[in-house]
C-alpha cells in the first residue's frame, strides 16, 4: 500500500471536502431524487490508489450490478466476501489508527439523469444515510469529499459538479478504516452502502434546518422554535391546523417561543401527535410534534411530571437476509410486535437507527434512548491502552459523531435520553461529547453506562447488575459502595435516576428471574427499569450442505476470529418467532396488576399516564381446565397510578376438580398495533379445596424375581418395561442431564449470588466432568408381588465414585398402572444438577408419538425462575412445537406442574398419564421431544440433529433455573437445583 493511501484509510478526521454540517432529517416538499437501485460494482481485496474508475468515461460495462442499499458480503453467495461476527474482538490487529493492507474495497458507479428544473436550485446536496465504513465520493469525475461514521448521515454540496441531463456518481467504500476502531459494536461487520442515497434540491429561500422543542404542563403546551434559514427566506410561517395556530415570523429575530392552550400531551402510552408545517415562499417542511417535558427531579426521571419505568429492549438493526438495510413494513410490524408484548421503550444499540424508525416510534409510542454510533470495546483486550476515548487526537471524531446523532433526530418526541455510545471505556472525549449535548439540548439528559462514577452523565446506568446489587443501588445504604465508585461517588450516583441499560441477557433459553428485577422497580422509586439485551437474534440465513436453510452465527463463515453464537441473544428468533422469554417478559411487565383478596380483586393501573378506559376485563372459570363460566367484569375506569377494588362474582367450586378463575385485561378496540381483544394483562386465582394426594399402599411379601411379568397394560422383561398398552417403550432411565443452554455453557466470574462455586467454569463443564451426560446403571435387585414389581439400581458414570440410588416400583392402583420412582443421591456431589427426572424412549412403530395434550402449566414452556407467563389449563401441541428451534440447539420445552398428560399419534390418544404430587405437594413437569438431551447437546445447529425414529418423554421432578449467565448473573440460589432426594409418581393408562 502506498503511503498516501495508508494515511488516508488511517485518517481519524471524520470527513473531508464538501461535507456539510449536520442537520435534521426533514420531510420537505423541495425536489428530491433517490439514487437507490442497481449500481455497477467492483470489489478489490485491497485498496487501490487508482481513481480512474471515477472518470465520466470509464468503461464499467464489465462490472457486476449490486443493489443500493445493501451489504456486499450478503450478495453473490460469497463472491464478495463473507460477514464477520465479533462481540468484543477487533477482526484486525489492534494498531490504532492503522488497519491492514488486506482491506476489501468496493467501487460503486451509477449513471443518473437530472431534469432541467434542477438548475434552478440554489444548492444540490448529496445525502448518504449509512455507509460502512469509510467512503469517498466523485461526481462527474470531480472528487467531492469523504466521510466516516457508518450509521450516521452525511451530506455533500455537489452544486458545482452536477448538471441537467446525464451524470455519473462514483463511490469508493473501504471495509476497514480508522473509524472501525470506534465501531466495535456487538454485531456483524457488514460493509457497503446500506442506507439510502438521495439528491436534494435546496431552493433559494428554503429552510436549512428547523427544531421545534416542545413542552407540556397543566394542559398547556409550549413550542420553542429554532429556524435556520437565510434572511431572504423570511417570512416563515408556523402552522398547527388542529390547534388553530398560524404564526408568521417576519425576520429571524422574531422567532420566539409560543404558548399553546388546550393540547393533549404525548407519551409512550398515548402518543398524541400534531401535524405541523414550517414554510417559506420556496419550501414547506412537514413535522409531527408531541408535547412533552422531560426532566430529572431528585432521583426521579419524569416525563410530563410523572415517573417513567422503562420496560425496554435493546434494538439492533438486523435482518437475516438484508442485514441492516431498512424495510419500513418490517420495521413497523416489529414495533407493533413490541407493543403487543408490553415493550414500552427502545435503546438504539449502539447507533442511530434508520431515521424513519423514529417516526414510527413517535407514532406508535415508545420511550427512546437514542445512542451515538460509538463503541471501542476491543481495547478491553489491551486493558484499554490506546483507547481513543481519552486521546485528544480523536476529540473531533467523537464530537462529530454526537453532533450528527443529535442534530439528525432532535425533533422526535419519543427520544427522551441521549446516549453517548456504549462500552468505550471512559475519558475526556466522552466528557466533551456530554458537554456538547448539555449545551445544545438542555431538555434531555445524557446517558453513558461507562461513566460509573457519574462525572459527566445525568442518569446512573449499569449493565447486568445482579438482583442484590440492583437492590443496593435502589436503597439508601450508605455503607455499601457502588461498582468502581468511592463512597462519595456512590452517594452522588444514588441521587440520580437509575436504569439498567442492559440486563437479562436473552441468549438461547432464558433469561430467568425477570420478575425479581420488576419487583425492585416498584419497591425503590429510584430504579426506573431497564432494557433487556436484546430484542432479536442476528442470524444470517444460510444453507447447509444438504440444502437445509438455517440461521448462521459467528464462525459459520470461516472468520479468523469470531464470538460464536453470542450474536443470537434476542427474545425474538431471527425468523420473527417470539421465544418463551418474550412471553415471560410480557407477563412480568404487564401494566395492570391484579391482587386477589378474599372475594375481591384489586386492580392497579401501573401505566405512566393512560387510564384503563381503553380496556375491558374478561373473567372465566375453569374446572380442571374445562370452561364453565365466562363473562365481562364491570370495572370502573382506573387512573394511571391508581387502584380499584371490585367484588368477584360467586364462583362455582367443583368438589372433584381444580377450580381456577382467570382475569384478563384486553383491548376494548383495535389499535394501530393490535386487534380488539388483545390481552394486555392476566392473572389466575386457585379456588381448589386442598386435598391430600393418595397415599402409597404398603406392600409385603416381596420375593426375588427375574423381572419378567405383566402388570395391567405393562409388560416387563428383566425388571424393565418393554411395552405399555401394546406400544414398545424403553425406560424409565434416570435422566440428570439437559442439553446445556447458553447460560449453562457460560463461565461466570461472579459467584457472589450463585450456587456454583468455581469461578471461570461453566455448569455444563461440571456436568460433563461428573458424567451426567453418560450415566450407566447397575441393577442391584428385582422383586415382585402378585400386582407389583420393584427394582433397585445404582446409577453412576465412568471414572466417578458418585452415584444415585434409584428404586422403581410398578403396581396396579385404581385401575391404572402406577409408577413410583425414589431418587436418592450419594454424598459428595459438589455442584448443581440440571434436572432430576426419568426418561422414556418411545420408538415410532406404526403410529409415532407426535403430540401431547396436558393439564398443567402452559401453553409455553416454564422453568423455576421463568413461570410468570404460564397459566394453569388444558393445552395441546404437536411434538415439534413443544420445543424451540434456537440457532444452537439446547434444552427447551419443559412444562411445569403437570397433572395429566396424553400422548397422541395423529390426533389419537395412545397413552394417558396422571401425575401425583409428592409429600410436599410438588408436581412434576414434562418434556416431549424427537431428540434426547445427549443428541441435542452434540449439535451446533438444528440441521445437525440426526434423523429421529423415536420420541423421548422426560418427566422431571425438578429442573435447575435458567438465569442469565451467558452475560450476567447466574441462577439465583432459590432456583438452583442441588442434588437431593426426590419422588416421582405417575399413573398410566391406555388411551
CSV table of N, CA, C and O in Angstrom, one decimal, residues 22 45 90-91 148 163 221 248 273 284 420 467 546 716 727 746 761 771 797 846 867 905 934:
chain,number,residue,atom,x,y,z
A,22,UNK,N,-24.0,18.9,10.1
A,22,UNK,CA,-25.2,18.0,10.4
A,22,UNK,C,-26.4,18.8,10.6
A,22,UNK,O,-26.4,20.0,11.1
A,45,UNK,N,-9.6,-6.8,-3.3
A,45,UNK,CA,-9.1,-7.3,-1.9
A,45,UNK,C,-8.4,-6.3,-1.1
A,45,UNK,O,-8.3,-6.4,0.1
A,90,UNK,N,-11.6,-7.1,17.9
A,90,UNK,CA,-11.4,-6.5,16.6
A,90,UNK,C,-11.0,-7.5,15.6
A,90,UNK,O,-10.1,-8.4,15.9
A,91,UNK,N,-11.5,-7.5,14.4
A,91,UNK,CA,-11.2,-8.5,13.4
A,91,UNK,C,-9.9,-8.1,12.6
A,91,UNK,O,-9.7,-8.6,11.5
A,148,UNK,N,-16.6,9.4,7.4
A,148,UNK,CA,-16.6,8.1,8.2
A,148,UNK,C,-17.7,8.3,9.3
A,148,UNK,O,-18.0,9.4,9.6
A,163,UNK,N,-25.2,18.5,-13.2
A,163,UNK,CA,-25.7,19.3,-14.4
A,163,UNK,C,-27.0,18.6,-14.8
A,163,UNK,O,-27.3,17.4,-14.6
A,221,UNK,N,-49.3,23.6,26.2
A,221,UNK,CA,-48.1,23.2,25.5
A,221,UNK,C,-47.2,24.4,25.3
A,221,UNK,O,-47.7,25.6,25.4
A,248,UNK,N,-46.7,33.9,12.0
A,248,UNK,CA,-45.7,34.3,11.0
A,248,UNK,C,-44.6,35.1,11.6
A,248,UNK,O,-44.9,36.0,12.4
A,273,UNK,N,-49.9,13.1,18.5
A,273,UNK,CA,-49.0,13.9,17.6
A,273,UNK,C,-49.9,15.0,16.9
A,273,UNK,O,-51.1,14.7,16.6
A,284,UNK,N,-41.7,24.1,2.1
A,284,UNK,CA,-42.5,23.7,3.3
A,284,UNK,C,-42.0,22.5,3.9
A,284,UNK,O,-41.8,21.5,3.2
A,420,UNK,N,-24.3,8.5,24.8
A,420,UNK,CA,-23.0,8.9,24.1
A,420,UNK,C,-22.5,7.7,23.4
A,420,UNK,O,-21.6,7.9,22.5
A,467,UNK,N,-29.6,-9.0,41.0
A,467,UNK,CA,-30.7,-8.6,41.8
A,467,UNK,C,-30.3,-8.0,43.1
A,467,UNK,O,-30.7,-6.8,43.5
A,546,UNK,N,-26.6,-30.0,2.8
A,546,UNK,CA,-27.7,-30.8,2.2
A,546,UNK,C,-28.8,-29.9,1.7
A,546,UNK,O,-29.9,-30.4,1.3
A,716,UNK,N,-43.1,-56.5,31.2
A,716,UNK,CA,-41.8,-56.3,31.8
A,716,UNK,C,-40.9,-57.4,31.4
A,716,UNK,O,-41.3,-58.6,31.5
A,727,UNK,N,-47.6,-50.7,23.1
A,727,UNK,CA,-46.6,-49.9,22.5
A,727,UNK,C,-45.2,-50.2,23.0
A,727,UNK,O,-45.0,-50.2,24.2
A,746,UNK,N,-21.9,-21.1,29.8
A,746,UNK,CA,-21.1,-19.9,30.0
A,746,UNK,C,-20.5,-19.9,31.4
A,746,UNK,O,-21.1,-20.2,32.4
A,761,UNK,N,-15.6,-21.5,35.5
A,761,UNK,CA,-16.0,-22.8,35.0
A,761,UNK,C,-17.5,-22.9,34.8
A,761,UNK,O,-18.3,-22.5,35.7
A,771,UNK,N,-20.1,-36.7,34.6
A,771,UNK,CA,-20.6,-37.7,33.8
A,771,UNK,C,-22.2,-37.7,33.7
A,771,UNK,O,-22.7,-38.8,33.4
A,797,UNK,N,-21.4,-42.8,36.7
A,797,UNK,CA,-20.7,-42.6,35.5
A,797,UNK,C,-19.2,-43.1,35.5
A,797,UNK,O,-18.7,-43.3,36.6
A,846,UNK,N,-45.8,-48.2,14.1
A,846,UNK,CA,-46.7,-47.9,13.1
A,846,UNK,C,-47.4,-46.5,13.3
A,846,UNK,O,-47.9,-45.9,12.4
A,867,UNK,N,-41.8,-18.4,35.3
A,867,UNK,CA,-43.1,-19.0,35.4
A,867,UNK,C,-44.2,-18.1,35.2
A,867,UNK,O,-45.4,-18.5,35.2
A,905,UNK,N,-51.0,-39.7,18.8
A,905,UNK,CA,-50.4,-40.1,17.5
A,905,UNK,C,-51.5,-39.8,16.4
A,905,UNK,O,-52.6,-40.4,16.5
A,934,UNK,N,-28.8,-35.8,25.0
A,934,UNK,CA,-27.5,-36.0,24.5
A,934,UNK,C,-27.3,-35.7,23.0
A,934,UNK,O,-26.3,-35.1,22.6
